Coordinates of C-alpha atoms in Angstrom, one line a residue:
Chain A
M1 CA 12.3 56.9 40.7
N2 CA 13.4 53.5 39.5
L3 CA 11.6 51.6 36.8
R4 CA 10.1 49.0 39.1
F5 CA 8.4 51.6 41.2
R6 CA 7.1 53.6 38.2
R7 CA 5.6 50.4 36.8
L8 CA 3.9 49.6 40.2
I9 CA 2.4 53.1 40.3
S10 CA 1.2 52.7 36.7
Q11 CA -0.4 49.3 37.5
V12 CA -2.1 50.6 40.6
V13 CA -3.5 53.7 38.8
F14 CA -4.8 51.5 36.0
F15 CA -6.3 49.1 38.6
F16 CA -8.2 51.9 40.3
S17 CA -9.3 53.4 37.0
A18 CA -10.6 50.0 36.0
N19 CA -12.7 49.9 39.2
L20 CA -14.4 53.2 39.4
G21 CA -17.8 51.8 38.7
F22 CA -18.7 51.2 42.4
K23 CA -21.5 53.3 43.9
I24 CA -21.6 55.1 47.2
E25 CA -25.1 56.3 47.9
G26 CA -25.2 60.1 47.9
I27 CA -21.4 60.5 47.5
F28 CA -20.2 58.8 44.4
P29 CA -22.5 57.7 41.5
G30 CA -20.0 55.2 40.0
L31 CA -18.2 55.8 36.7
K32 CA -19.6 53.5 34.1
T33 CA -18.4 54.3 30.6
G34 CA -19.1 52.9 27.1
F35 CA -15.4 52.0 26.9
C36 CA -13.9 48.6 26.4
Y37 CA -10.8 47.7 28.5
P38 CA -7.6 47.5 26.4
F39 CA -6.4 44.8 28.9
F40 CA -7.8 41.7 30.6
Y41 CA -10.6 42.7 33.0
C42 CA -14.2 41.7 33.5
H43 CA -17.4 43.8 33.2
A44 CA -19.0 41.3 35.6
C45 CA -16.9 42.9 38.4
P46 CA -19.3 45.0 40.5
S47 CA -17.0 48.0 40.3
A48 CA -16.1 47.7 36.6
T49 CA -15.7 51.0 34.8
A50 CA -15.9 49.5 31.3
A51 CA -16.8 46.4 29.3
C52 CA -14.8 43.3 28.5
P53 CA -13.4 43.4 25.0
L54 CA -13.6 39.7 24.6
R55 CA -17.3 39.6 25.5
A56 CA -17.9 42.4 23.0
I57 CA -16.2 40.3 20.3
E58 CA -18.1 37.2 21.3
I59 CA -21.5 38.9 21.2
G60 CA -20.5 40.5 17.9
V61 CA -20.0 37.2 16.3
Y62 CA -22.5 35.2 18.4
E63 CA -24.2 32.6 16.2
G64 CA -23.1 34.3 13.0
K65 CA -24.9 37.6 13.8
W66 CA -21.9 39.7 12.8
N67 CA -22.4 42.9 14.7
W68 CA -19.5 44.7 13.2
K69 CA -19.6 47.6 15.6
L70 CA -19.1 45.2 18.5
I71 CA -16.3 43.3 16.7
F72 CA -14.3 46.3 15.6
Y73 CA -14.7 48.5 18.6
P74 CA -12.5 46.4 21.0
I75 CA -10.2 45.4 18.1
L76 CA -9.5 49.0 17.3
I77 CA -8.9 50.0 20.9
I78 CA -6.5 47.1 21.4
S79 CA -4.8 47.8 18.0
F80 CA -4.4 51.4 19.0
V81 CA -2.6 50.6 22.3
G82 CA -0.8 47.8 20.5
V83 CA 0.7 50.0 17.8
I84 CA 2.0 52.4 20.5
S85 CA 3.4 50.0 23.1
G86 CA 2.8 46.4 21.9
R87 CA 2.3 44.2 24.9
G88 CA 3.4 47.0 27.2
V89 CA -0.2 47.1 28.4
C90 CA 0.4 43.6 29.9
G91 CA 3.3 44.8 31.9
W92 CA 2.2 48.3 32.8
A93 CA -1.6 48.4 32.9
C94 CA -3.3 45.0 33.2
P95 CA -4.8 44.3 36.7
I96 CA -4.2 40.6 36.1
G97 CA -0.6 41.5 35.5
L98 CA -0.6 43.3 38.8
L99 CA -2.0 40.1 40.5
Q100 CA 0.8 38.1 38.8
R101 CA 3.4 40.5 40.0
V102 CA 2.5 39.3 43.5
T103 CA 2.1 35.6 42.6
G104 CA 5.2 35.7 40.4
K105 CA 7.4 36.1 43.5
V106 CA 5.9 32.9 44.9
A107 CA 6.4 31.2 41.5
K108 CA 10.0 32.3 41.4
K109 CA 10.7 30.9 44.9
L110 CA 9.0 27.6 44.0
K111 CA 11.0 27.3 40.9
K112 CA 14.2 27.5 42.9
K113 CA 12.9 25.0 45.5
Q114 CA 11.3 22.5 43.0
P115 CA 13.7 21.3 40.2
F116 CA 10.6 19.8 38.5
L117 CA 9.2 23.3 37.9
K118 CA 12.5 24.5 36.6
K119 CA 12.7 21.6 34.2
L120 CA 9.2 22.2 33.1
G121 CA 10.1 25.8 32.2
Q122 CA 13.1 24.6 30.2
H123 CA 11.2 21.8 28.4
R124 CA 11.7 21.7 24.6
L125 CA 7.9 21.8 24.2
E126 CA 7.5 24.9 26.4
P127 CA 7.8 27.4 23.5
Y128 CA 5.0 25.6 21.7
L129 CA 2.7 26.0 24.8
R130 CA 2.8 29.7 24.2
Y131 CA 0.7 29.2 21.0
L132 CA -2.1 28.0 23.2
K133 CA -3.2 31.6 23.8
Y134 CA -3.8 32.1 20.1
I135 CA -5.8 28.9 20.0
V136 CA -7.9 30.1 23.0
F137 CA -8.5 33.5 21.3
I138 CA -9.4 32.2 17.8
G139 CA -11.1 29.0 19.1
L140 CA -13.0 30.0 22.1
V141 CA -13.5 33.8 21.5
V142 CA -14.3 33.7 17.8
V143 CA -15.0 30.2 16.4
T144 CA -17.1 28.5 19.1
P145 CA -19.4 31.6 19.7
I146 CA -20.1 31.5 15.9
L147 CA -20.6 27.8 15.6
V148 CA -22.1 26.6 18.8
G149 CA -22.8 29.7 20.8
F150 CA -20.3 28.8 23.5
M151 CA -18.3 31.8 24.8
F152 CA -14.9 31.9 26.5
T153 CA -16.2 34.5 29.0
D154 CA -18.8 32.0 30.3
I155 CA -15.9 30.0 31.9
C156 CA -13.4 32.8 32.2
P157 CA -11.3 32.5 35.4
V158 CA -10.8 36.2 35.6
G159 CA -14.6 36.6 35.5
Y160 CA -14.8 34.2 38.3
L161 CA -12.2 36.0 40.3
V162 CA -13.4 39.6 39.9
G163 CA -17.1 38.9 39.1
T164 CA -18.5 35.8 40.6
I165 CA -16.6 35.8 43.9
P166 CA -17.0 39.4 44.9
I167 CA -20.7 39.5 43.8
S168 CA -21.4 36.3 45.9
I169 CA -19.6 37.9 48.9
L170 CA -21.4 41.2 48.6
N171 CA -24.8 39.5 48.2
P172 CA -24.6 36.3 50.3
G173 CA -27.1 33.7 49.4
E174 CA -28.7 35.8 46.7
F175 CA -27.4 33.8 43.7
S176 CA -27.7 30.4 42.2
P177 CA -25.0 28.9 40.1
N178 CA -25.6 28.6 36.4
E179 CA -24.6 25.7 34.2
F180 CA -21.0 27.1 33.7
F181 CA -20.4 27.7 37.4
Y182 CA -18.6 24.4 38.3
I183 CA -16.6 24.3 35.0
A184 CA -15.5 27.9 35.7
L185 CA -14.6 26.9 39.3
V186 CA -12.3 24.1 38.1
I187 CA -10.7 26.5 35.5
F188 CA -10.3 29.1 38.2
I189 CA -8.5 26.7 40.5
L190 CA -6.2 25.7 37.6
F191 CA -5.6 29.4 36.9
I192 CA -4.6 30.0 40.5
V193 CA -2.3 26.9 40.4
L194 CA -0.8 28.2 37.1
I195 CA 0.0 31.7 38.3
F196 CA 1.5 30.4 41.6
T197 CA 3.7 27.9 39.9
V198 CA 4.8 29.7 36.6
E199 CA 5.8 33.3 36.7
R200 CA 3.3 35.2 34.4
G201 CA 1.8 31.8 33.5
W202 CA -1.5 33.3 32.4
C203 CA 0.2 35.9 30.1
R204 CA 2.6 33.3 28.7
Y205 CA 0.2 30.5 27.8
L206 CA -3.4 31.5 27.9
C207 CA -4.3 35.2 27.8
P208 CA -6.5 35.9 24.7
I209 CA -5.8 39.7 25.1
G210 CA -2.1 38.9 25.1
A211 CA -2.7 36.9 21.9
M212 CA -4.3 40.0 20.3
L213 CA -1.5 42.3 21.4
A214 CA 1.5 40.1 20.8
P215 CA 1.7 40.6 17.0
F216 CA 1.9 44.4 17.5
N217 CA 5.3 43.9 19.2
K218 CA 6.7 43.5 15.7
V219 CA 5.6 47.0 14.7
S220 CA 5.0 49.0 17.9
K221 CA 6.5 52.4 18.5
Y222 CA 8.1 51.4 21.8
Q223 CA 10.1 48.2 22.2
V224 CA 13.0 46.8 24.3
S225 CA 16.2 46.6 22.3
V226 CA 19.5 44.9 23.0
D227 CA 22.9 46.2 21.8
K228 CA 24.1 42.8 20.7
D229 CA 27.6 44.0 20.0
Q230 CA 28.2 45.1 23.5
C231 CA 26.2 42.2 25.2
I232 CA 28.5 39.9 27.3
H233 CA 25.9 37.1 27.3
C234 CA 25.9 36.8 31.1
N235 CA 22.2 35.9 30.7
I236 CA 21.2 37.6 33.9
C237 CA 18.4 39.3 32.0
S238 CA 17.0 35.9 30.8
N239 CA 17.6 33.7 33.8
E240 CA 17.1 36.0 36.7
A241 CA 15.0 38.9 35.5
C242 CA 12.6 38.2 32.6
P243 CA 9.2 37.1 34.0
M244 CA 8.1 35.9 30.5
G245 CA 11.1 33.6 30.1
I246 CA 12.4 35.2 27.0
D247 CA 15.9 34.7 25.6
V248 CA 16.6 38.4 25.9
P249 CA 20.1 38.7 24.4
N250 CA 18.8 37.1 21.2
M251 CA 15.4 38.7 21.0
E252 CA 14.3 40.8 18.2
R253 CA 10.9 42.4 18.8
D254 CA 9.8 39.3 20.6
P255 CA 6.0 38.9 20.7
E256 CA 6.2 37.7 24.2
C257 CA 8.0 40.8 25.6
I258 CA 5.7 42.8 27.9
L259 CA 8.1 45.7 28.2
C260 CA 8.2 45.4 31.9
G261 CA 11.9 46.6 31.9
K262 CA 13.1 44.1 34.4
C263 CA 15.9 43.1 32.0
I264 CA 16.9 46.7 31.6
E265 CA 17.3 47.0 35.4
A266 CA 19.1 43.7 35.7
C267 CA 21.7 44.3 32.8
P268 CA 25.1 44.9 34.4
K269 CA 26.4 46.5 31.1
D270 CA 23.4 48.7 30.4
V271 CA 23.1 47.4 26.9
I272 CA 19.3 46.9 27.1
K273 CA 17.0 49.8 26.8
F274 CA 13.6 51.1 25.8
E275 CA 13.6 52.3 22.3
G276 CA 11.0 54.5 20.5
R277 CA 10.9 54.7 16.8
Chain B
M1 CA -64.5 -0.5 -8.0
K2 CA -65.7 -2.2 -4.8
K3 CA -62.1 -3.0 -3.9
T4 CA -61.0 0.6 -4.4
L5 CA -63.8 1.9 -2.3
K6 CA -62.9 -0.6 0.4
N7 CA -59.2 0.5 0.3
A8 CA -60.2 4.2 0.4
L9 CA -62.3 3.4 3.5
V10 CA -59.5 1.6 5.3
I11 CA -57.0 4.4 4.5
T12 CA -59.5 7.1 5.7
L13 CA -60.1 5.1 8.9
V14 CA -56.3 4.7 9.6
A15 CA -55.6 8.4 8.7
G16 CA -58.5 9.4 11.0
L17 CA -57.2 7.3 13.8
C18 CA -53.7 8.7 13.4
L19 CA -55.0 12.3 13.3
S20 CA -57.2 11.9 16.3
F21 CA -54.4 10.2 18.2
S22 CA -52.0 13.1 17.5
G23 CA -54.8 15.4 18.6
I24 CA -54.9 13.5 21.9
V25 CA -51.1 13.8 22.3
A26 CA -51.3 17.6 21.5
A27 CA -54.0 18.0 24.1
V28 CA -51.9 16.3 26.7
D29 CA -48.6 18.0 26.1
P30 CA -48.6 21.7 25.2
S31 CA -45.4 22.8 23.5
Y32 CA -43.8 25.8 21.8
E33 CA -41.0 26.2 19.3
E34 CA -39.1 29.5 20.0
I35 CA -39.5 32.4 22.2
I36 CA -38.9 35.6 20.2
V37 CA -37.2 38.3 22.3
S38 CA -37.6 41.9 21.3
P39 CA -35.2 43.7 21.2
A40 CA -32.9 40.7 20.6
E41 CA -30.2 42.1 22.8
P42 CA -31.9 44.5 25.3
P43 CA -30.1 46.9 27.5
R44 CA -30.0 46.4 31.3
L45 CA -33.0 47.5 33.3
S46 CA -35.1 47.8 30.1
E47 CA -38.5 46.5 29.2
V48 CA -38.3 43.3 27.1
S49 CA -41.1 41.9 24.9
F50 CA -41.7 38.2 24.5
S51 CA -43.7 36.5 21.8
V52 CA -44.3 32.8 21.3
D53 CA -46.5 30.4 19.4
V54 CA -47.9 27.8 21.8
T55 CA -49.5 24.6 20.5
G56 CA -51.9 22.4 22.4
E57 CA -55.5 22.3 23.4
N58 CA -57.1 24.1 26.3
I59 CA -54.2 26.4 27.0
E60 CA -55.5 28.3 30.0
E61 CA -52.5 30.4 31.0
V62 CA -49.0 31.0 29.8
R63 CA -46.3 32.7 31.9
V64 CA -42.8 33.8 30.9
I65 CA -40.0 33.3 33.3
V66 CA -36.8 35.4 33.0
E67 CA -33.7 34.8 35.0
E68 CA -31.0 37.5 35.1
C69 CA -27.4 36.3 35.3
T70 CA -23.9 37.8 35.7
A71 CA -20.6 35.9 35.2
Q72 CA -21.2 32.3 36.3
I73 CA -24.1 33.0 38.7
C74 CA -27.8 34.0 38.4
Y75 CA -30.1 36.0 40.5
P76 CA -32.7 33.8 42.2
D77 CA -35.5 36.4 42.0
L78 CA -37.0 35.1 38.7
R79 CA -39.3 37.4 36.8
N80 CA -42.6 35.6 36.3
E81 CA -45.1 37.5 34.2
S82 CA -48.4 36.4 32.6
M83 CA -48.7 36.5 28.8
T84 CA -51.8 37.3 26.8
N85 CA -53.2 35.4 23.9
T86 CA -53.1 38.0 21.1
Q87 CA -54.2 35.9 18.1
G88 CA -54.5 32.3 17.3
N89 CA -51.7 30.4 19.1
T90 CA -49.6 33.5 19.7
W91 CA -49.0 34.7 23.2
E92 CA -47.2 37.9 24.1
G93 CA -45.9 39.5 27.3
T94 CA -43.4 42.0 28.6
V95 CA -40.9 41.9 31.5
T96 CA -38.9 44.7 32.9
L97 CA -35.3 43.7 33.8
I98 CA -34.4 44.8 37.4
H99 CA -30.7 44.2 37.8
D100 CA -28.1 46.8 36.7
D101 CA -25.2 44.3 36.6
A102 CA -26.7 41.4 34.7
I103 CA -24.8 40.3 31.6
Y104 CA -27.3 37.9 30.1
C105 CA -30.7 36.3 30.7
T106 CA -32.4 33.0 30.3
T107 CA -36.1 32.6 29.6
W108 CA -38.6 29.8 29.4
L109 CA -42.3 29.3 29.7
V110 CA -44.7 27.7 32.2
I111 CA -48.0 26.7 30.6
K112 CA -51.3 25.8 32.2
S113 CA -53.2 23.3 30.2
D114 CA -56.3 21.4 31.3
G115 CA -55.6 22.5 34.9
T116 CA -52.1 21.2 34.9
W117 CA -48.9 23.3 34.9
Y118 CA -46.1 22.4 32.6
N119 CA -42.6 23.9 33.3
F120 CA -40.4 24.1 30.2
K121 CA -37.1 25.0 32.0
D122 CA -35.3 22.4 29.9
L123 CA -36.2 24.5 26.8
R124 CA -34.8 27.7 28.2
K125 CA -33.4 30.2 25.8
E126 CA -30.4 32.4 26.6
F127 CA -30.2 36.0 25.3
N128 CA -27.4 38.5 25.9
L129 CA -27.9 42.0 27.2
S130 CA -26.5 44.7 24.9
I131 CA -22.9 45.9 24.8
D132 CA -23.9 48.9 22.7
T133 CA -20.9 51.0 22.1
G134 CA -22.8 53.7 20.2
N135 CA -25.0 55.1 22.9
G136 CA -23.1 54.8 26.1
D137 CA -25.1 51.8 27.2
T138 CA -22.5 49.1 27.4
N139 CA -22.4 46.3 29.8
G140 CA -20.0 48.6 31.6
G141 CA -22.3 51.5 31.0
D142 CA -25.2 53.0 32.8
G143 CA -27.6 53.7 29.9
N144 CA -27.7 57.5 30.6
G145 CA -25.2 58.5 27.9
G146 CA -27.1 58.7 24.6
D147 CA -24.8 61.3 23.1
G148 CA -23.4 58.9 20.5
A149 CA -19.9 59.1 21.7
P150 CA -19.2 57.5 25.1
G151 CA -16.0 55.5 25.0
F152 CA -14.7 57.4 22.0
E153 CA -14.1 60.5 24.1
L154 CA -11.8 58.4 26.2
I155 CA -9.8 57.4 23.1
L156 CA -9.4 61.1 22.4
L157 CA -8.2 61.6 25.9
V158 CA -5.6 58.8 25.5
I159 CA -4.5 60.3 22.2
S160 CA -4.1 63.8 23.7
L161 CA -2.2 62.4 26.7
V162 CA 0.2 60.5 24.3
L163 CA 0.7 63.6 22.2
A164 CA 1.3 65.7 25.3
L165 CA 3.9 63.2 26.4
F166 CA 5.7 63.4 23.0
I167 CA 5.7 67.2 23.1
Y168 CA 7.0 67.2 26.7
K169 CA 9.8 64.8 25.8
K170 CA 10.8 66.8 22.7
K171 CA 10.9 70.0 24.7
R172 CA 13.1 68.3 27.3
R173 CA 15.5 67.1 24.7
R174 CA 16.0 70.7 23.4

């Protein structure tokens, strides 16, 4: 079984396990746990099995209340998976990663057809845009809930996608929009545009869970390593394969690496491999 | 002496006028400062108590409105319950939440004073529903846990799976 197929199976399994909260009267009661997702998913989803780690942190710090249990619980869960696999969760488990697996193909085709998008991806400022996710995490998940009571999850595009839209469809006409609805709608449209134009655009630039997991790539048990002595610098891994746009031959435990293994499959010399400490 | 008395009289008159005017204003516009929600972050489907100090004259009825919301939308079936005047200006009431997928609620008062209803939707207060990781009653949870561990048992499951994978790999290498 090749790596791509194994990853697809893993993503599908995690997608279903994240959505076991639905009820079928008399048949299935719905699995609702006290767990926080270690990836990006929303508890507003009608079939959500667990809670959103970001919302837990936000409520934990909300207006300076400092509910340490709610702050540490998601952080410890994410740290645990981070220490083992770094951002491997983004590549192998996250349902939004699965979504971007589909949209990434469109983004790749668009990049070939539209030179503008290719230039945008190679712009000298592009690496700095990747710091946006840290700003989103610290700014909107931690600082604004403390200072002004504004929470990122109120305008979260993933909440809109898996919460607001399905709930509205399942219960037509039963809801009224709140004050964040239209802002969230605009952000959701931008999110869709982003993931259809930049491969893994959400993971690269904006995902707050990715921001939490990224530093663990430096210490994680599993990583992708390159035998630099044997590398012929054909750059197939970087230019053709890597969905995160990493300079693979020169990477050393890169915080952006999602351990998807596409570079491993693409390498003609087999000098890239998964490595466990 | 006569001048001092005259001044005192003028001051008393002005102060009296001001006080009576503020009294008239208070009588016209009932108001309240903050609705106290108990518990502060209630679980889904639970009974929530509300307490508020209402100022104004001839307060005939106070009703608490609760709107349950999820993600960026809110249920239109607002809870509208009557409050009772427990002591002085304090009014108290309870509302039972009815939606098992709500994430947060907003609440405000509707006050009847001198036969007129005043809706204070602009003063609405938001409160979150609990993500309590200790008793199985998270926003993802169903509230039936109560064994002090839900969530953590899944961590144990993950740890055991990872350990099993290591052992399996080691055995294969041998």
